Tab-separated table of C-alpha atoms in Angstrom:
chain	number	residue	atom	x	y	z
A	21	UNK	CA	-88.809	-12.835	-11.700
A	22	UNK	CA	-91.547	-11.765	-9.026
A	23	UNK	CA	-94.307	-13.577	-7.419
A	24	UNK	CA	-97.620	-11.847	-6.682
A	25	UNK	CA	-99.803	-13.751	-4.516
A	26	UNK	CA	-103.185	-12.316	-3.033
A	27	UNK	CA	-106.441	-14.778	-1.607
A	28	UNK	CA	-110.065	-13.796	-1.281
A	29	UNK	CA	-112.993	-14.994	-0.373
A	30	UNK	CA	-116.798	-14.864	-2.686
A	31	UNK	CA	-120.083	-15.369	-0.671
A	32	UNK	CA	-121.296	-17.103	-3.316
A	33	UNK	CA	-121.156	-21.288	-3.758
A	34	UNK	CA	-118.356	-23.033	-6.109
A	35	UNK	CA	-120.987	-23.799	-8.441
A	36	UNK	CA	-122.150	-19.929	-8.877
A	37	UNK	CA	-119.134	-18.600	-8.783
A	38	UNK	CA	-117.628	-21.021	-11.854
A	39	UNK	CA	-120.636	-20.633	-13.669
A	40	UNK	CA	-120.105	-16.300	-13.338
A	41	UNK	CA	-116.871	-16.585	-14.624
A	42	UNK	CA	-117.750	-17.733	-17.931
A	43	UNK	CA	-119.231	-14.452	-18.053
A	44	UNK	CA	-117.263	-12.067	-16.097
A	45	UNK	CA	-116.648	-9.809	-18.872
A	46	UNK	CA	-117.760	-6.858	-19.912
A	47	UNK	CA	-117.752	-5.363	-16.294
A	48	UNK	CA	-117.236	-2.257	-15.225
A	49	UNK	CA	-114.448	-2.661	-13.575
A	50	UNK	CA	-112.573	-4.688	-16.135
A	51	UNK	CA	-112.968	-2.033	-19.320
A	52	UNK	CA	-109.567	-3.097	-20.382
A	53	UNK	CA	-110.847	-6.468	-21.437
A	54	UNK	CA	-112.692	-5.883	-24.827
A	55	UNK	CA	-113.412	-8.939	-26.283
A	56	UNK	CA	-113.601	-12.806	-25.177
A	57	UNK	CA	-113.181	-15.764	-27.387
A	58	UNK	CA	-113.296	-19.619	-26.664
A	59	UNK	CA	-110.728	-21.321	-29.096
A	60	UNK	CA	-110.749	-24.584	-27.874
A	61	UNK	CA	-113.026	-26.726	-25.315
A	62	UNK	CA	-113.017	-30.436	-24.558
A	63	UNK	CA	-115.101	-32.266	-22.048
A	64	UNK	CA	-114.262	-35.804	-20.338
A	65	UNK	CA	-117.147	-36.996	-19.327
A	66	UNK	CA	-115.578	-39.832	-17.093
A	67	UNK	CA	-113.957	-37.833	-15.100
A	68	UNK	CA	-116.560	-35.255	-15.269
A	69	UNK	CA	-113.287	-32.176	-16.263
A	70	UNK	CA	-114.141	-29.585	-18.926
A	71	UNK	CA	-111.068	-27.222	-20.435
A	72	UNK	CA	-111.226	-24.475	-22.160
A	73	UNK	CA	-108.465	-22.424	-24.523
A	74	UNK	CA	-109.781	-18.538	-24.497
A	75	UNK	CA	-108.359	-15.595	-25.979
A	76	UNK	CA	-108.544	-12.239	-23.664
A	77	UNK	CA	-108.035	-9.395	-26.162
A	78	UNK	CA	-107.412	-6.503	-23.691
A	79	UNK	CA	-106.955	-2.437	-24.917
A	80	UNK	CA	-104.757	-0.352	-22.709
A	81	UNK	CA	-103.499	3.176	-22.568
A	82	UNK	CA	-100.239	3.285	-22.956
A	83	UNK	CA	-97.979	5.709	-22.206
A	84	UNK	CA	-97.105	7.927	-25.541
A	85	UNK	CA	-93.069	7.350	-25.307
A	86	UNK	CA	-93.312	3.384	-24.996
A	87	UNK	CA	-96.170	3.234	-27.754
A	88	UNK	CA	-92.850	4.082	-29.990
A	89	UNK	CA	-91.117	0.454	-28.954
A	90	UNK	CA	-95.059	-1.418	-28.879
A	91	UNK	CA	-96.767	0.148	-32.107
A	92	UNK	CA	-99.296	1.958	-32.873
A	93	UNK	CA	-101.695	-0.414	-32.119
A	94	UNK	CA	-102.328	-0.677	-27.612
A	95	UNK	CA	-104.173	-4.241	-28.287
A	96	UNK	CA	-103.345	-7.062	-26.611
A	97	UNK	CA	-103.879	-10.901	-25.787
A	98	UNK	CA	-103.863	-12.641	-23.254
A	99	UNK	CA	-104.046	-16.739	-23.494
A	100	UNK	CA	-106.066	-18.545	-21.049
A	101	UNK	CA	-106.410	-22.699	-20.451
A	102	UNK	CA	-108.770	-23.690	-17.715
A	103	UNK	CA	-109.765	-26.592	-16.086
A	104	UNK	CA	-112.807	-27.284	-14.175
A	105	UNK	CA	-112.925	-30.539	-12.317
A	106	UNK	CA	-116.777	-30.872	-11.636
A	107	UNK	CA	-115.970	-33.808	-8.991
A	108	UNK	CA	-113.388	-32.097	-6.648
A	109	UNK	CA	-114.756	-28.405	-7.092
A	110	UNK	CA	-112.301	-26.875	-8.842
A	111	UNK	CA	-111.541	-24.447	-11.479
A	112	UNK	CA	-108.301	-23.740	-12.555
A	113	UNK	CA	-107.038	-20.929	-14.806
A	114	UNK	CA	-103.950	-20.139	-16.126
A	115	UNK	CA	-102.816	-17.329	-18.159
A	116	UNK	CA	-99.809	-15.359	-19.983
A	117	UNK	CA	-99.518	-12.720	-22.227
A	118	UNK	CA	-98.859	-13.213	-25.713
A	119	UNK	CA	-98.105	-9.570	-26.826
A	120	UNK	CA	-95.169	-7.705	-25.692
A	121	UNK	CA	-94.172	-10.883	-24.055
A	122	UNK	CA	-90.252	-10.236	-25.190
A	123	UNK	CA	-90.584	-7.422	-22.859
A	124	UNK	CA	-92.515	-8.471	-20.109
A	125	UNK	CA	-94.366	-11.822	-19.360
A	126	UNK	CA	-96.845	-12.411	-16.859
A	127	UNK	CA	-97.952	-16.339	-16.501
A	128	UNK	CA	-100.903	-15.856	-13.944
A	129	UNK	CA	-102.978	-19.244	-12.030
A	130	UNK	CA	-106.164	-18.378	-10.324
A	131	UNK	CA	-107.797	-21.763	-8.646
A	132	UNK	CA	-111.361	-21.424	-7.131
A	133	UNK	CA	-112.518	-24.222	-4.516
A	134	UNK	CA	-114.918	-23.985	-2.155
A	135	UNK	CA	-114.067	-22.206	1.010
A	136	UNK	CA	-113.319	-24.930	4.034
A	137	UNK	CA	-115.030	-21.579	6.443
A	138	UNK	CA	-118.495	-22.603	4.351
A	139	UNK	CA	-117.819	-24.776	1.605
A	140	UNK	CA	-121.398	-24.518	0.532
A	141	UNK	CA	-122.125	-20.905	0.115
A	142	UNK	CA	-118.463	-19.497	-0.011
A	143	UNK	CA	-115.683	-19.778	-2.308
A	144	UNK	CA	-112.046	-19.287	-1.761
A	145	UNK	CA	-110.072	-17.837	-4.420
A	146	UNK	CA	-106.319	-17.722	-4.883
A	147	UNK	CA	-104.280	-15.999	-7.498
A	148	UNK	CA	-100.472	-16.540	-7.816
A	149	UNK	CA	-99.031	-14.159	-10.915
A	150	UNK	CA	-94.830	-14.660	-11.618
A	151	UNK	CA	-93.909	-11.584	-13.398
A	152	UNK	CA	-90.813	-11.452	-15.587
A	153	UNK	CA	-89.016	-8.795	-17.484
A	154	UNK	CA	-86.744	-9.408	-20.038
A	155	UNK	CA	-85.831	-6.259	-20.909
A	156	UNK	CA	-83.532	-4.142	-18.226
A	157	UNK	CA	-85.562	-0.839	-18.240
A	158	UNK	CA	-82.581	1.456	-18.353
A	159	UNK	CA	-81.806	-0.588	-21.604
A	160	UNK	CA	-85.189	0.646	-23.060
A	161	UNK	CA	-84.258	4.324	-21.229
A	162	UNK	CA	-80.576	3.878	-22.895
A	163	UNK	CA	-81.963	3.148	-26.451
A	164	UNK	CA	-84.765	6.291	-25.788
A	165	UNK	CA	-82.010	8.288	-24.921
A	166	UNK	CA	-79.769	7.322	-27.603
A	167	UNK	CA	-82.468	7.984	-30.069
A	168	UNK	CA	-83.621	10.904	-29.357
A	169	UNK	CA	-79.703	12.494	-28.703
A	170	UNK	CA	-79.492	11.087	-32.862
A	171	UNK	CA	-83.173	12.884	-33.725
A	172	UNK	CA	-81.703	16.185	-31.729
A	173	UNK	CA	-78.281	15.877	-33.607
A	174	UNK	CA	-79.959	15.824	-36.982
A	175	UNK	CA	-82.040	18.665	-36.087
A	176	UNK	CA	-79.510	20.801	-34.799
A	177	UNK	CA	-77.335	19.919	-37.869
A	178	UNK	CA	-79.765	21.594	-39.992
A	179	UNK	CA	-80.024	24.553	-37.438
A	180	UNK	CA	-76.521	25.038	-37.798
A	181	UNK	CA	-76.531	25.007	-41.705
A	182	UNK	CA	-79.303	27.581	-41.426
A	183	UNK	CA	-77.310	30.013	-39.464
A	184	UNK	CA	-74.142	29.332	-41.262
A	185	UNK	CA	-75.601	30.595	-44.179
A	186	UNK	CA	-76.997	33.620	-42.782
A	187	UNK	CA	-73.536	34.469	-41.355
A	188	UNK	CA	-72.104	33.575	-44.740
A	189	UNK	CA	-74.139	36.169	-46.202
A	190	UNK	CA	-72.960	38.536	-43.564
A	191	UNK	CA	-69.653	37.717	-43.940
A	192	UNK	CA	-70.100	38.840	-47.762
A	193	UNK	CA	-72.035	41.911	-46.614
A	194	UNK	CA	-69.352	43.148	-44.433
A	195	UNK	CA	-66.719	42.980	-47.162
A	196	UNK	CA	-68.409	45.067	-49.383
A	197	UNK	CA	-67.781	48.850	-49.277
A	198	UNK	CA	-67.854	50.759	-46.720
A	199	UNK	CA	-70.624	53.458	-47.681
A	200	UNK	CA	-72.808	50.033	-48.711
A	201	UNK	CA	-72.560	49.040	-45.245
A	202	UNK	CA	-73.724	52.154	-43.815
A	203	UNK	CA	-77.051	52.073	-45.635
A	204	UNK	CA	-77.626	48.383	-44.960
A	205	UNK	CA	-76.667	47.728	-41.534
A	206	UNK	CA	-80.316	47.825	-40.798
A	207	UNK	CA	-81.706	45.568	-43.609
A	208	UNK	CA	-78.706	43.029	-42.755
A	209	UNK	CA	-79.592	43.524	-39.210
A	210	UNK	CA	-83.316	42.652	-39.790
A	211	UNK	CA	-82.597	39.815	-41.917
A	212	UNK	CA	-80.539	38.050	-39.858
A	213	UNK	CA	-83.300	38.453	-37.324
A	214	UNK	CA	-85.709	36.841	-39.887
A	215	UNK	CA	-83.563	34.246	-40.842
A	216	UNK	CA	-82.156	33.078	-37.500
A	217	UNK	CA	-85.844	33.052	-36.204
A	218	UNK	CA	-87.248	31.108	-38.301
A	219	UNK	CA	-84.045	28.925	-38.386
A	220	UNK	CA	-85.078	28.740	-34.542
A	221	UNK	CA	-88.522	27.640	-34.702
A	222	UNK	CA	-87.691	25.225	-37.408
A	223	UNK	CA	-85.726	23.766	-34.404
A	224	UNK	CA	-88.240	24.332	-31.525
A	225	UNK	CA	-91.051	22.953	-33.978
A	226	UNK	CA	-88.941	19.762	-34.238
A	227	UNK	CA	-87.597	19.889	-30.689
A	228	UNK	CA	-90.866	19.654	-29.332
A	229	UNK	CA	-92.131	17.169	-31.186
A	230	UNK	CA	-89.452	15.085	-30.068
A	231	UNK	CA	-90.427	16.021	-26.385
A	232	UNK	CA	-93.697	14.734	-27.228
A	233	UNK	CA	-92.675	11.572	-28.446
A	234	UNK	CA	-90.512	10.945	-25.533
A	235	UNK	CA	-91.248	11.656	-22.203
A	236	UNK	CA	-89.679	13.145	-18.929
A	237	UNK	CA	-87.441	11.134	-19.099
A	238	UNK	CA	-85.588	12.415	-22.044
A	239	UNK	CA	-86.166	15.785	-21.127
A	240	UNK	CA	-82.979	15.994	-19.323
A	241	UNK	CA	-81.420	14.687	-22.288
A	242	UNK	CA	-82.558	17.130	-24.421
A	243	UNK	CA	-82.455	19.934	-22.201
A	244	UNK	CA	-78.451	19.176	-21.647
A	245	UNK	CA	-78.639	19.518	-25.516
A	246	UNK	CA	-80.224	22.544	-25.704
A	247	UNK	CA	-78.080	24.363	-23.365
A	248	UNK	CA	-75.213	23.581	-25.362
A	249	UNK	CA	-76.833	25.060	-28.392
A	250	UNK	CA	-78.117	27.840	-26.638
A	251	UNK	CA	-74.904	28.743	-25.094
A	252	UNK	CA	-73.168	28.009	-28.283
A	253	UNK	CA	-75.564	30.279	-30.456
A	254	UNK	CA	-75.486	33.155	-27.628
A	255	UNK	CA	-71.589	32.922	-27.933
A	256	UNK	CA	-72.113	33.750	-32.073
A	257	UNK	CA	-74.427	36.118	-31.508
A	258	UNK	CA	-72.462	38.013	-29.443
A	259	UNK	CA	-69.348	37.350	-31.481
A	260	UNK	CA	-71.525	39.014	-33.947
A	261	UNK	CA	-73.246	42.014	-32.370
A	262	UNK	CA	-69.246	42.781	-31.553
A	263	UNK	CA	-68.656	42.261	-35.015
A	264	UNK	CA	-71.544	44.692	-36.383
A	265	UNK	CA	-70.660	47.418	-33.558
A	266	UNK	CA	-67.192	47.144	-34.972
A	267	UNK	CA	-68.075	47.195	-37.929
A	268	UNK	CA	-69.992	50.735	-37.457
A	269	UNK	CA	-67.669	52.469	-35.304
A	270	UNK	CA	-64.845	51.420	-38.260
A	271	UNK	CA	-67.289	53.065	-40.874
A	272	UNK	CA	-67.230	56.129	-38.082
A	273	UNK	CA	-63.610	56.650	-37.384
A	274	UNK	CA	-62.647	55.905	-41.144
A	275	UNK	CA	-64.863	59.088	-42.140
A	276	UNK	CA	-63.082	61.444	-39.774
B	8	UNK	CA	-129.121	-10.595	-21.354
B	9	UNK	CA	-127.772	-10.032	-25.275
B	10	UNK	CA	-125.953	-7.085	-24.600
B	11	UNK	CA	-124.136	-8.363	-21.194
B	12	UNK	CA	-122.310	-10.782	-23.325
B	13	UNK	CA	-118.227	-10.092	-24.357
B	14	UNK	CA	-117.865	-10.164	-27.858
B	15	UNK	CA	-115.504	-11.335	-30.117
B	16	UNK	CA	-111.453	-10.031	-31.241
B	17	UNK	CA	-113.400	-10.161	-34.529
B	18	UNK	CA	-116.753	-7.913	-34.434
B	19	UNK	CA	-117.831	-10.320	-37.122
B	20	UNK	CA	-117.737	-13.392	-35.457
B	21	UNK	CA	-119.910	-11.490	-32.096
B	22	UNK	CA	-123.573	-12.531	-33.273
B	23	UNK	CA	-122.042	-16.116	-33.479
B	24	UNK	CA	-119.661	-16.034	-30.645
B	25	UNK	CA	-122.820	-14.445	-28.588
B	26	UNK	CA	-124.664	-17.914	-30.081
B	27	UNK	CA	-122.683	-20.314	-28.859
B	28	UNK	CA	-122.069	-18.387	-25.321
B	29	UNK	CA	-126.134	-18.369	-24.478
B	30	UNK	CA	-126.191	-22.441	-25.310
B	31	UNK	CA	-122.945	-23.146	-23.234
B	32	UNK	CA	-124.259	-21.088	-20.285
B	33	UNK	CA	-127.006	-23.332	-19.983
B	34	UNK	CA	-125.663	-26.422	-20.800
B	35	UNK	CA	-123.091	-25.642	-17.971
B	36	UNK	CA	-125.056	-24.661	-15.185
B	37	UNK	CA	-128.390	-26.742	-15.967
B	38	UNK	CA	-126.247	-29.712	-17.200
B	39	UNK	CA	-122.744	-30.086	-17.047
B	40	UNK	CA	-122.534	-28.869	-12.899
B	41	UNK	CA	-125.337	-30.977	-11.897
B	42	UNK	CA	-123.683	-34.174	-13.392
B	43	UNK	CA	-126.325	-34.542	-16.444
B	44	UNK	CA	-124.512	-34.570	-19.312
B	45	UNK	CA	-122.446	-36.959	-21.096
B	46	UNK	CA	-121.450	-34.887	-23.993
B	47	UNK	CA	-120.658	-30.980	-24.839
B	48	UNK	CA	-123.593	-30.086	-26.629
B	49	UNK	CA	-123.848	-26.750	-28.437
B	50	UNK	CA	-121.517	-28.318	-30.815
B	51	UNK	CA	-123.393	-26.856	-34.338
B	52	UNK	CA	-123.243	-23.177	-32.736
B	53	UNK	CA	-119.637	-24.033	-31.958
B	54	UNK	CA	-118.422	-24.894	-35.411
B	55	UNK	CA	-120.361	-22.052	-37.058
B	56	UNK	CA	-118.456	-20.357	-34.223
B	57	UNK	CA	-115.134	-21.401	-34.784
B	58	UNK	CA	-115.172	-21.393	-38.298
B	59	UNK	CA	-115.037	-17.347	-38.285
B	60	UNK	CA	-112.621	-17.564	-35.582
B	61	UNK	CA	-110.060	-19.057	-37.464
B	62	UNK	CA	-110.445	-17.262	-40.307
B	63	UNK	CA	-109.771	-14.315	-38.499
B	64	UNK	CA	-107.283	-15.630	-36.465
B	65	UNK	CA	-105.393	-15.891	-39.885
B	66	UNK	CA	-106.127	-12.785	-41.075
B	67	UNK	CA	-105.391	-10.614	-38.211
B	68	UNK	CA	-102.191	-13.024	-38.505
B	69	UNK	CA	-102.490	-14.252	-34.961
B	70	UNK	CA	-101.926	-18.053	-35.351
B	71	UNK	CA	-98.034	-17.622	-34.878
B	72	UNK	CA	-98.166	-16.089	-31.699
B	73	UNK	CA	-100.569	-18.739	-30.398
B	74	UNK	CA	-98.882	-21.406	-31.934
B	75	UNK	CA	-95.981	-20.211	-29.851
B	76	UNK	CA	-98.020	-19.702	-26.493
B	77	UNK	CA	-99.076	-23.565	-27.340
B	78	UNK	CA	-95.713	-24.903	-27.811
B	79	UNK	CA	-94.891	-23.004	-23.945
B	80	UNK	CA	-98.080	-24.040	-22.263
B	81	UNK	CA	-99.892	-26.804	-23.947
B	82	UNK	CA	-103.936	-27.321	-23.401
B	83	UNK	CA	-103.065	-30.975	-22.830
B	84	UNK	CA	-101.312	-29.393	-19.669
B	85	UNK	CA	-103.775	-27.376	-18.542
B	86	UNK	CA	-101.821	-24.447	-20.133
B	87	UNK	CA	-99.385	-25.353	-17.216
B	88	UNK	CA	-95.691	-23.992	-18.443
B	89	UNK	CA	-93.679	-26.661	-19.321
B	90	UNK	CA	-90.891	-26.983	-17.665
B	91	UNK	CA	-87.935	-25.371	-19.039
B	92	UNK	CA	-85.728	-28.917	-18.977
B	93	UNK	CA	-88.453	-30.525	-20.638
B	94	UNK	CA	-87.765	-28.238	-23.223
B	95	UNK	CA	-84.363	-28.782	-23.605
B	96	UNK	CA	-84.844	-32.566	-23.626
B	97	UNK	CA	-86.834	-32.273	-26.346
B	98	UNK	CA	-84.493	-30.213	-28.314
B	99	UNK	CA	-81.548	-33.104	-27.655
């Protein structure tokens, strides 16, 4: 947990600055907080104290790769219980989160007196937020990580399958007769280019829109990955280019 | 002044919520600050009010969640946290 304390000072009276903050929102400042609800008010007259339940609902951008653990939707609430004590000058508010609060939970008390400097035209506020995360972040970076490596594993499966086939269908092609081969080195040559490109951008379409998803972050995760791959499918290329120049300087020697 | 008001989670409770805001206002700074008043007026605007708030609140399924925030930091304690060990009491 974490304690964030700050103080400042209004030159406006207690009485102004109480009655303001009943309608503090919209500002401009404050664009995050879209909507204001009361849900519950009592007043005690004897003791001259009015509280008040109100629901902040507050719309944030958030960043695309965590909107994958918090929803679609970026609203949130915010709970707030006040307490204004009419005698002693002083209104109380506290506040916590109620969404995303198994991630992070901030339980926030803001008291505004008058200020002791000028207690008639000034007011003294001071804010006092204990911040809490629950979840480690390189827990939430971990499980990213973990599922993106999976989304990249299935994709490259399929990558694989594609170009196994095509060098399946080589393999055939290379078997058959001799004279065959001649004439179709070039149309086996060309489809293999057809078919491992669009095996490829199958893979980049679906690479990327992992990347999206994800952020940074995971970029040296998948980058590791596609290294491997890369390296892997340069290695059968060139195990293949060998394989078609042997091929054609068999067909030439076996003339002569 | 209408359109400097915050409006409601639920856009159809705003007219109402904006209602009940304008009569609190007043009642606040012309009443309750200056010591005048002995009871929390506004209280037909509230109910109308707070009728379409709960109805919401139960549709966009957000009674759970509050009902939870309650249970942590209950109104009757100024939405003070209760203290952990209090919890556990309870629970024994």
């Amino acid at each position: 947990m974490k304690i964030f304390t700050s103080e400042q000072q209004f030159d406006y009276s207690w009485e102004h600055v109480s009655a303001a903050n009943w309608q503090k929102y919209p500002n401009e400042v404050s664009t995050h907080v879209v909507a204001v609800d009361v849900l519950r008010r009592e007043f005690y007259p004897d003791t001259g104290i009015l509280k008040t339940e109100r629901l902040i609902t507050c719309k944030q951008p958030i960043p695309k790769w965590l909107s994958c653990l918090t929803g679609g939707d970026n609203k949130s609430f915010v709970r707030e219980v006040s307490t204004v004590d009419r005698n002693n000058k002083t209104l109380t508010m506290k506040s916590c989160n109620m969404t995303y609060n198994n991630l992070l939970k901030v339980y926030e008390t803001v008291v505004y007196t008058p200020d002791p400097s000028d207690p008639l035209n000034k007011t003294k506020f001071s804010q006092t937020a204990e911040v809490t995360a629950y979840a480690n972040f390189q827990r939430i970076c971990d499980k990213i990580e973990d599922w993106s490596v999976e989304r990249f594993g299935q994709n490259a499966i399929k990558g694989k399958q594609g170009f196994d086939s095509v060098l399946k269908k080589l393999d055939i092609k290379w078997n058959s007769t001799i004279d065959e081969l001649t004439d179709k080195t070039s149309v086996v040559l060309k489809e293999v280019t057809e078919k491992t490109t669009v095996v490829f951008d199958d893979m980049n379409a679906k690479t990327s829109k992992v990347l999206e998803e994800v952020n940074n972050k995971t970029n040296e995760v998948l980058n590791d990955t596609t290294d491997a791959i890369n390296e892997k499918t340069q290695s059968v290329l060139t195990i293949l280019t060998r394989k078609v120049k042997e091929g054609i300087f068999h067909k030439g020697s076996g003339n002569n | 002044m209408g359109n400097l008001m915050s409006t409601s989670f639920a856009p159809e409770c705003t007219p109402l919520k904006q209602k009940y805001d304008g009569c609190f206002n007043e009642w606040y700074s012309e009443k309750f600050l200056k010591g005048k008043s002995t009871t929390n007026e506004c209280e037909d605007l509230w109910f109308e009010y707070q009728e379409c708030v709960k109805k919401h609140m139960t549709e966009q399924k957000l009674d759970k969640m509050l009902d939870d925030a309650r249970k942590e930091a209950p109104f009757e304690n100024g939405g003070a946290l209760l203290n952990p060990d209090d919890e556990k009491n309870k629970k024994k």
